[in-house]
Amino acid sequence: MRTILRLTCLSCVAIFCVAIHADDTPVHRLGKSVDLDAKAPAANIMAAVPRPGYERVLGRLVIEPTPGSSPPSFFVSGRVISDNTGTGIERVAIFIGQEDQAPELAAMTNADGDFKFRLWIMVDHRNPSVNIPPDFSGYLYVGGDPSLSHRNVLRLMSGYAVRYKLTELAERNQLKLPVPAESDDAKRQTKKE
């Protein structure tokens, strides 16, 4: 009986360590609870009182560069878990957005709470579906219900979510951010001077 108990405790410790990164902070602790009220594309985002035991939080997140992608892009994958049970949660919306903007739907979790999507870097005014500036500014939102905006884009228009800074998530993944290429307009401007 003692051996079984020890093995169970060791497996719990091993599972918990997967979610911990270099500075020993679990990934879910990087998130902040927010309430959002949007009239797309603008949004009013306010701090909210956390709901311990009822929150959907990131249990794991991996950001990897997409080889040969133009413009640069990254695969973002992870798992959303219950902060109460630690198990994956199905059909949780994942949104990406800039400060004070209604975030766009990026993915939904599967039956195990897992998700994966491509995150594009904005270059030369191209507009792939889910994109961010080269400095990785912006936020990842977990939770909330997608609504159609006035331009038929699925966005988080109102409600409660847990928000994570993309720069912090990128740092946690020891991600080397791409150096933005100089646009043709900027090159012409430099030649004129």
C-alpha atoms as an extended CHARMM CRD file, in Angstrom:
* protein
*
       193  EXT
         1         1  MET       CA              0.0000000000        0.0000000000        0.0000000000  PROA      1               0.0000000000
         2         2  ARG       CA              2.8590000000        2.3660000000        0.8720000000  PROA      2               0.0000000000
         3         3  THR       CA              4.5300000000        1.7180000000       -2.4810000000  PROA      3               0.0000000000
         4         4  ILE       CA              1.3430000000        2.5440000000       -4.3940000000  PROA      4               0.0000000000
         5         5  LEU       CA              0.8970000000        5.7610000000       -2.3890000000  PROA      5               0.0000000000
         6         6  ARG       CA              4.5210000000        6.7880000000       -3.0830000000  PROA      6               0.0000000000
         7         7  LEU       CA              4.1490000000        6.0980000000       -6.8180000000  PROA      7               0.0000000000
         8         8  THR       CA              0.9140000000        8.1060000000       -6.9120000000  PROA      8               0.0000000000
         9         9  CYS       CA              2.5910000000       11.0430000000       -5.1510000000  PROA      9               0.0000000000
        10        10  LEU       CA              5.5790000000       10.8860000000       -7.5080000000  PROA      10              0.0000000000
        11        11  SER       CA              3.3290000000       10.8760000000      -10.5750000000  PROA      11              0.0000000000
        12        12  CYS       CA              1.4330000000       13.9000000000       -9.1940000000  PROA      12              0.0000000000
        13        13  VAL       CA              4.7280000000       15.7430000000       -8.6900000000  PROA      13              0.0000000000
        14        14  ALA       CA              5.8410000000       14.8410000000      -12.2400000000  PROA      14              0.0000000000
        15        15  ILE       CA              2.5820000000       16.1510000000      -13.7500000000  PROA      15              0.0000000000
        16        16  PHE       CA              2.8160000000       19.3680000000      -11.7200000000  PROA      16              0.0000000000
        17        17  CYS       CA              6.4380000000       19.9360000000      -12.8190000000  PROA      17              0.0000000000
        18        18  VAL       CA              5.4600000000       19.8560000000      -16.5160000000  PROA      18              0.0000000000
        19        19  ALA       CA              3.4800000000       23.0810000000      -16.0360000000  PROA      19              0.0000000000
        20        20  ILE       CA              6.3140000000       24.8440000000      -14.1980000000  PROA      20              0.0000000000
        21        21  HSD       CA              8.9420000000       26.8160000000      -16.1050000000  PROA      21              0.0000000000
        22        22  ALA       CA             12.3500000000       28.2790000000      -15.3360000000  PROA      22              0.0000000000
        23        23  ASP       CA             11.2500000000       30.6560000000      -12.5810000000  PROA      23              0.0000000000
        24        24  ASP       CA              9.1260000000       27.9750000000      -10.8140000000  PROA      24              0.0000000000
        25        25  THR       CA              5.8430000000       29.8100000000      -11.4470000000  PROA      25              0.0000000000
        26        26  PRO       CA              3.0540000000       27.6980000000      -12.9250000000  PROA      26              0.0000000000
        27        27  VAL       CA              1.8910000000       29.0670000000      -16.2790000000  PROA      27              0.0000000000
        28        28  HSD       CA             -1.6660000000       29.5790000000      -15.0040000000  PROA      28              0.0000000000
        29        29  ARG       CA             -0.4340000000       32.1230000000      -12.4340000000  PROA      29              0.0000000000
        30        30  LEU       CA              0.5720000000       34.5210000000      -15.2310000000  PROA      30              0.0000000000
        31        31  GLY       CA             -3.0890000000       35.1280000000      -16.0540000000  PROA      31              0.0000000000
        32        32  LYS       CA             -5.2300000000       37.9920000000      -14.7850000000  PROA      32              0.0000000000
        33        33  SER       CA             -9.0210000000       37.8960000000      -14.5150000000  PROA      33              0.0000000000
        34        34  VAL       CA            -10.7540000000       40.5200000000      -16.6840000000  PROA      34              0.0000000000
        35        35  ASP       CA            -14.2330000000       41.6560000000      -17.6470000000  PROA      35              0.0000000000
        36        36  LEU       CA            -14.6070000000       42.8980000000      -21.1870000000  PROA      36              0.0000000000
        37        37  ASP       CA            -17.2030000000       45.1640000000      -22.7780000000  PROA      37              0.0000000000
        38        38  ALA       CA            -16.6000000000       45.8050000000      -26.4770000000  PROA      38              0.0000000000
        39        39  LYS       CA            -18.0240000000       47.7190000000      -29.3450000000  PROA      39              0.0000000000
        40        40  ALA       CA            -15.6800000000       46.2510000000      -31.9680000000  PROA      40              0.0000000000
        41        41  PRO       CA            -12.9870000000       46.9960000000      -32.7370000000  PROA      41              0.0000000000
        42        42  ALA       CA            -12.5350000000       48.9790000000      -29.4620000000  PROA      42              0.0000000000
        43        43  ALA       CA            -12.9270000000       47.3730000000      -26.0360000000  PROA      43              0.0000000000
        44        44  ASN       CA            -13.1510000000       48.4190000000      -22.4140000000  PROA      44              0.0000000000
        45        45  ILE       CA            -11.1530000000       45.8530000000      -20.4160000000  PROA      45              0.0000000000
        46        46  MET       CA            -11.3590000000       46.0220000000      -16.6180000000  PROA      46              0.0000000000
        47        47  ALA       CA             -9.7770000000       43.9290000000      -13.8790000000  PROA      47              0.0000000000
        48        48  ALA       CA            -12.2170000000       41.3940000000      -12.4580000000  PROA      48              0.0000000000
        49        49  VAL       CA            -12.4430000000       39.5170000000       -9.1940000000  PROA      49              0.0000000000
        50        50  PRO       CA            -10.9180000000       36.0370000000       -9.7260000000  PROA      50              0.0000000000
        51        51  ARG       CA            -13.2830000000       33.0570000000       -9.3860000000  PROA      51              0.0000000000
        52        52  PRO       CA            -11.1650000000       30.3750000000       -7.6760000000  PROA      52              0.0000000000
        53        53  GLY       CA            -12.4900000000       26.8790000000       -8.2490000000  PROA      53              0.0000000000
        54        54  TYR       CA            -14.4490000000       27.9290000000      -11.3450000000  PROA      54              0.0000000000
        55        55  GLU       CA            -11.7710000000       29.3280000000      -13.6370000000  PROA      55              0.0000000000
        56        56  ARG       CA            -10.4940000000       27.9790000000      -16.9210000000  PROA      56              0.0000000000
        57        57  VAL       CA             -6.7300000000       28.5170000000      -16.9620000000  PROA      57              0.0000000000
        58        58  LEU       CA             -3.7070000000       27.5740000000      -19.0650000000  PROA      58              0.0000000000
        59        59  GLY       CA             -2.1990000000       24.3560000000      -17.7890000000  PROA      59              0.0000000000
        60        60  ARG       CA              0.3750000000       24.2040000000      -20.5730000000  PROA      60              0.0000000000
        61        61  LEU       CA              1.4420000000       26.4250000000      -23.4700000000  PROA      61              0.0000000000
        62        62  VAL       CA              4.0600000000       25.9640000000      -26.2120000000  PROA      62              0.0000000000
        63        63  ILE       CA              4.9450000000       28.5660000000      -28.8680000000  PROA      63              0.0000000000
        64        64  GLU       CA              7.0660000000       27.3120000000      -31.7810000000  PROA      64              0.0000000000
        65        65  PRO       CA              8.2160000000       29.1120000000      -34.9530000000  PROA      65              0.0000000000
        66        66  THR       CA              6.7310000000       27.8120000000      -38.2010000000  PROA      66              0.0000000000
        67        67  PRO       CA              9.6440000000       26.8950000000      -40.5170000000  PROA      67              0.0000000000
        68        68  GLY       CA              9.6760000000       28.7110000000      -43.8710000000  PROA      68              0.0000000000
        69        69  SER       CA              6.5810000000       30.7920000000      -43.1360000000  PROA      69              0.0000000000
        70        70  SER       CA              6.1630000000       34.1330000000      -44.9250000000  PROA      70              0.0000000000
        71        71  PRO       CA              5.1800000000       36.3560000000      -43.1920000000  PROA      71              0.0000000000
        72        72  PRO       CA              6.6420000000       34.8020000000      -40.0240000000  PROA      72              0.0000000000
        73        73  SER       CA              4.2250000000       32.7450000000      -37.9540000000  PROA      73              0.0000000000
        74        74  PHE       CA              4.1760000000       30.5670000000      -34.8470000000  PROA      74              0.0000000000
        75        75  PHE       CA              2.2240000000       27.4870000000      -33.8170000000  PROA      75              0.0000000000
        76        76  VAL       CA              0.6290000000       28.0260000000      -30.4200000000  PROA      76              0.0000000000
        77        77  SER       CA             -0.5470000000       24.8920000000      -28.6420000000  PROA      77              0.0000000000
        78        78  GLY       CA             -1.6160000000       24.2000000000      -25.1140000000  PROA      78              0.0000000000
        79        79  ARG       CA             -4.2040000000       22.8810000000      -22.7170000000  PROA      79              0.0000000000
        80        80  VAL       CA             -6.9370000000       24.6410000000      -20.7790000000  PROA      80              0.0000000000
        81        81  ILE       CA             -7.6790000000       23.0970000000      -17.3910000000  PROA      81              0.0000000000
        82        82  SER       CA            -10.0590000000       23.6620000000      -14.5140000000  PROA      82              0.0000000000
        83        83  ASP       CA             -8.3460000000       25.4400000000      -11.6210000000  PROA      83              0.0000000000
        84        84  ASN       CA            -10.4390000000       23.2110000000       -9.3600000000  PROA      84              0.0000000000
        85        85  THR       CA             -9.8420000000       19.7190000000      -10.7520000000  PROA      85              0.0000000000
        86        86  GLY       CA             -6.7770000000       20.1940000000      -12.9720000000  PROA      86              0.0000000000
        87        87  THR       CA             -8.4610000000       18.3110000000      -15.8240000000  PROA      87              0.0000000000
        88        88  GLY       CA             -8.8250000000       19.5350000000      -19.4020000000  PROA      88              0.0000000000
        89        89  ILE       CA            -12.0020000000       21.4000000000      -20.3660000000  PROA      89              0.0000000000
        90        90  GLU       CA            -13.7720000000       20.9750000000      -23.7040000000  PROA      90              0.0000000000
        91        91  ARG       CA            -15.0710000000       23.8310000000      -25.9140000000  PROA      91              0.0000000000
        92        92  VAL       CA            -13.2480000000       26.7330000000      -24.2650000000  PROA      92              0.0000000000
        93        93  ALA       CA            -12.6800000000       29.6940000000      -26.5910000000  PROA      93              0.0000000000
        94        94  ILE       CA             -9.1430000000       31.0760000000      -27.0270000000  PROA      94              0.0000000000
        95        95  PHE       CA             -8.8730000000       34.6850000000      -28.2440000000  PROA      95              0.0000000000
        96        96  ILE       CA             -5.9710000000       36.9280000000      -29.3290000000  PROA      96              0.0000000000
        97        97  GLY       CA             -6.0870000000       40.7320000000      -29.1490000000  PROA      97              0.0000000000
        98        98  GLN       CA             -4.2320000000       43.9770000000      -28.6490000000  PROA      98              0.0000000000
        99        99  GLU       CA             -4.7190000000       46.2910000000      -25.6640000000  PROA      99              0.0000000000
       100       100  ASP       CA             -8.1560000000       47.9730000000      -25.6870000000  PROA      100             0.0000000000
       101       101  GLN       CA             -9.3610000000       46.0010000000      -28.7360000000  PROA      101             0.0000000000
       102       102  ALA       CA            -11.9850000000       43.2930000000      -28.9240000000  PROA      102             0.0000000000
       103       103  PRO       CA             -9.9230000000       40.0780000000      -29.2490000000  PROA      103             0.0000000000
       104       104  GLU       CA            -10.5050000000       37.7130000000      -32.2070000000  PROA      104             0.0000000000
       105       105  LEU       CA            -11.2920000000       34.0250000000      -31.8730000000  PROA      105             0.0000000000
       106       106  ALA       CA             -8.1400000000       31.9430000000      -32.4680000000  PROA      106             0.0000000000
       107       107  ALA       CA             -9.1620000000       28.4260000000      -31.3860000000  PROA      107             0.0000000000
       108       108  MET       CA            -11.4630000000       26.2210000000      -29.3300000000  PROA      108             0.0000000000
       109       109  THR       CA            -10.3460000000       23.3920000000      -27.0650000000  PROA      109             0.0000000000
       110       110  ASN       CA            -11.0530000000       19.7680000000      -27.9800000000  PROA      110             0.0000000000
       111       111  ALA       CA            -12.4690000000       17.0370000000      -25.7120000000  PROA      111             0.0000000000
       112       112  ASP       CA             -9.1850000000       16.8530000000      -23.7550000000  PROA      112             0.0000000000
       113       113  GLY       CA             -8.8660000000       20.6310000000      -23.3270000000  PROA      113             0.0000000000
       114       114  ASP       CA             -6.1170000000       20.8750000000      -25.9730000000  PROA      114             0.0000000000
       115       115  PHE       CA             -5.8930000000       23.5900000000      -28.6370000000  PROA      115             0.0000000000
       116       116  LYS       CA             -3.5690000000       24.5930000000      -31.4810000000  PROA      116             0.0000000000
       117       117  PHE       CA             -3.5690000000       27.5400000000      -33.8820000000  PROA      117             0.0000000000
       118       118  ARG       CA             -1.2270000000       29.5850000000      -36.0610000000  PROA      118             0.0000000000
       119       119  LEU       CA             -0.3080000000       33.0880000000      -34.9010000000  PROA      119             0.0000000000
       120       120  TRP       CA              0.9250000000       35.3710000000      -37.6950000000  PROA      120             0.0000000000
       121       121  ILE       CA              3.2930000000       38.3390000000      -37.3760000000  PROA      121             0.0000000000
       122       122  MET       CA              1.9600000000       41.4890000000      -39.0700000000  PROA      122             0.0000000000
       123       123  VAL       CA              4.1980000000       42.5320000000      -41.9890000000  PROA      123             0.0000000000
       124       124  ASP       CA              3.5500000000       45.0410000000      -44.7980000000  PROA      124             0.0000000000
       125       125  HSD       CA             -0.1230000000       45.4850000000      -43.9180000000  PROA      125             0.0000000000
       126       126  ARG       CA             -0.9600000000       41.8830000000      -44.8090000000  PROA      126             0.0000000000
       127       127  ASN       CA             -3.8180000000       40.6600000000      -42.7130000000  PROA      127             0.0000000000
       128       128  PRO       CA             -3.8720000000       36.8890000000      -42.1070000000  PROA      128             0.0000000000
       129       129  SER       CA             -6.6190000000       35.8160000000      -39.7370000000  PROA      129             0.0000000000
       130       130  VAL       CA             -5.0280000000       35.9450000000      -36.2590000000  PROA      130             0.0000000000
       131       131  ASN       CA             -2.0260000000       38.2700000000      -36.1330000000  PROA      131             0.0000000000
       132       132  ILE       CA              0.1160000000       40.3410000000      -33.7730000000  PROA      132             0.0000000000
       133       133  PRO       CA              2.9190000000       42.9280000000      -34.1120000000  PROA      133             0.0000000000
       134       134  PRO       CA              6.5470000000       41.6880000000      -34.3330000000  PROA      134             0.0000000000
       135       135  ASP       CA              7.1990000000       42.6360000000      -30.6810000000  PROA      135             0.0000000000
       136       136  PHE       CA              4.5700000000       40.0870000000      -29.5510000000  PROA      136             0.0000000000
       137       137  SER       CA              2.5350000000       42.7880000000      -27.8470000000  PROA      137             0.0000000000
       138       138  GLY       CA             -1.0090000000       41.7150000000      -27.1490000000  PROA      138             0.0000000000
       139       139  TYR       CA             -2.8700000000       39.1920000000      -25.0770000000  PROA      139             0.0000000000
       140       140  LEU       CA             -4.1900000000       35.6490000000      -25.1350000000  PROA      140             0.0000000000
       141       141  TYR       CA             -7.6310000000       35.2960000000      -23.5390000000  PROA      141             0.0000000000
       142       142  VAL       CA             -9.0030000000       32.0370000000      -22.1400000000  PROA      142             0.0000000000
       143       143  GLY       CA            -12.7800000000       31.8070000000      -21.8570000000  PROA      143             0.0000000000
       144       144  GLY       CA            -15.7340000000       33.8870000000      -22.9440000000  PROA      144             0.0000000000
       145       145  ASP       CA            -18.1690000000       33.3340000000      -25.7890000000  PROA      145             0.0000000000
       146       146  PRO       CA            -17.4360000000       34.4270000000      -29.3630000000  PROA      146             0.0000000000
       147       147  SER       CA            -19.8520000000       36.9200000000      -30.9190000000  PROA      147             0.0000000000
       148       148  LEU       CA            -20.0410000000       38.2440000000      -34.4680000000  PROA      148             0.0000000000
       149       149  SER       CA            -18.8710000000       41.8350000000      -34.7420000000  PROA      149             0.0000000000
       150       150  HSD       CA            -20.2320000000       44.3790000000      -37.2080000000  PROA      150             0.0000000000
       151       151  ARG       CA            -17.7790000000       43.0350000000      -39.8100000000  PROA      151             0.0000000000
       152       152  ASN       CA            -18.7470000000       39.3820000000      -39.2590000000  PROA      152             0.0000000000
       153       153  VAL       CA            -15.5540000000       38.5470000000      -37.3470000000  PROA      153             0.0000000000
       154       154  LEU       CA            -15.8430000000       36.2500000000      -34.3300000000  PROA      154             0.0000000000
       155       155  ARG       CA            -14.6610000000       38.3040000000      -31.3540000000  PROA      155             0.0000000000
       156       156  LEU       CA            -14.9380000000       38.3540000000      -27.5800000000  PROA      156             0.0000000000
       157       157  MET       CA            -17.4360000000       41.1860000000      -27.2210000000  PROA      157             0.0000000000
       158       158  SER       CA            -18.3450000000       40.9050000000      -23.5470000000  PROA      158             0.0000000000
       159       159  GLY       CA            -17.8730000000       38.6940000000      -20.5360000000  PROA      159             0.0000000000
       160       160  TYR       CA            -15.3310000000       37.2300000000      -18.1660000000  PROA      160             0.0000000000
       161       161  ALA       CA            -11.9790000000       35.7450000000      -19.2460000000  PROA      161             0.0000000000
       162       162  VAL       CA             -8.4670000000       35.1060000000      -17.9640000000  PROA      162             0.0000000000
       163       163  ARG       CA             -5.9120000000       37.1980000000      -19.8800000000  PROA      163             0.0000000000
       164       164  TYR       CA             -2.2020000000       36.4030000000      -20.4490000000  PROA      164             0.0000000000
       165       165  LYS       CA              0.4590000000       38.7600000000      -21.8730000000  PROA      165             0.0000000000
       166       166  LEU       CA              1.9010000000       37.2880000000      -25.0630000000  PROA      166             0.0000000000
       167       167  THR       CA              5.3530000000       38.7540000000      -24.3060000000  PROA      167             0.0000000000
       168       168  GLU       CA              5.4470000000       36.8740000000      -20.9750000000  PROA      168             0.0000000000
       169       169  LEU       CA              4.3170000000       33.6450000000      -22.6380000000  PROA      169             0.0000000000
       170       170  ALA       CA              6.9730000000       34.0750000000      -25.3580000000  PROA      170             0.0000000000
       171       171  GLU       CA              9.6750000000       34.6690000000      -22.7140000000  PROA      171             0.0000000000
       172       172  ARG       CA              8.5690000000       31.5460000000      -20.8550000000  PROA      172             0.0000000000
       173       173  ASN       CA              9.0100000000       29.5670000000      -24.0740000000  PROA      173             0.0000000000
       174       174  GLN       CA             12.4850000000       31.1430000000      -24.5680000000  PROA      174             0.0000000000
       175       175  LEU       CA             11.2290000000       32.2820000000      -27.9500000000  PROA      175             0.0000000000
       176       176  LYS       CA             13.4740000000       34.2650000000      -30.2670000000  PROA      176             0.0000000000
       177       177  LEU       CA             11.2050000000       36.8540000000      -31.8250000000  PROA      177             0.0000000000
       178       178  PRO       CA             11.7190000000       37.6240000000      -35.5220000000  PROA      178             0.0000000000
       179       179  VAL       CA             13.4060000000       40.8650000000      -36.4830000000  PROA      179             0.0000000000
       180       180  PRO       CA             10.8380000000       42.6960000000      -38.6270000000  PROA      180             0.0000000000
       181       181  ALA       CA             11.9630000000       43.0330000000      -42.2320000000  PROA      181             0.0000000000
       182       182  GLU       CA             12.1780000000       46.5470000000      -43.5580000000  PROA      182             0.0000000000
       183       183  SER       CA              9.2190000000       47.2750000000      -45.8260000000  PROA      183             0.0000000000
       184       184  ASP       CA              9.7300000000       48.4290000000      -49.4340000000  PROA      184             0.0000000000
       185       185  ASP       CA              8.4280000000       51.9070000000      -48.4920000000  PROA      185             0.0000000000
       186       186  ALA       CA             10.9650000000       52.2280000000      -45.6650000000  PROA      186             0.0000000000
       187       187  LYS       CA             13.7920000000       51.0940000000      -47.9870000000  PROA      187             0.0000000000
       188       188  ARG       CA             12.8190000000       53.7240000000      -50.5790000000  PROA      188             0.0000000000
       189       189  GLN       CA             12.6560000000       56.4010000000      -47.8640000000  PROA      189             0.0000000000
       190       190  THR       CA             16.1540000000       55.4610000000      -46.6390000000  PROA      190             0.0000000000
       191       191  LYS       CA             17.5800000000       55.6380000000      -50.1930000000  PROA      191             0.0000000000
       192       192  LYS       CA             16.0890000000       59.1270000000      -50.7340000000  PROA      192             0.0000000000
       193       193  GLU       CA             17.7700000000       60.4650000000      -47.5950000000  PROA      193             0.0000000000
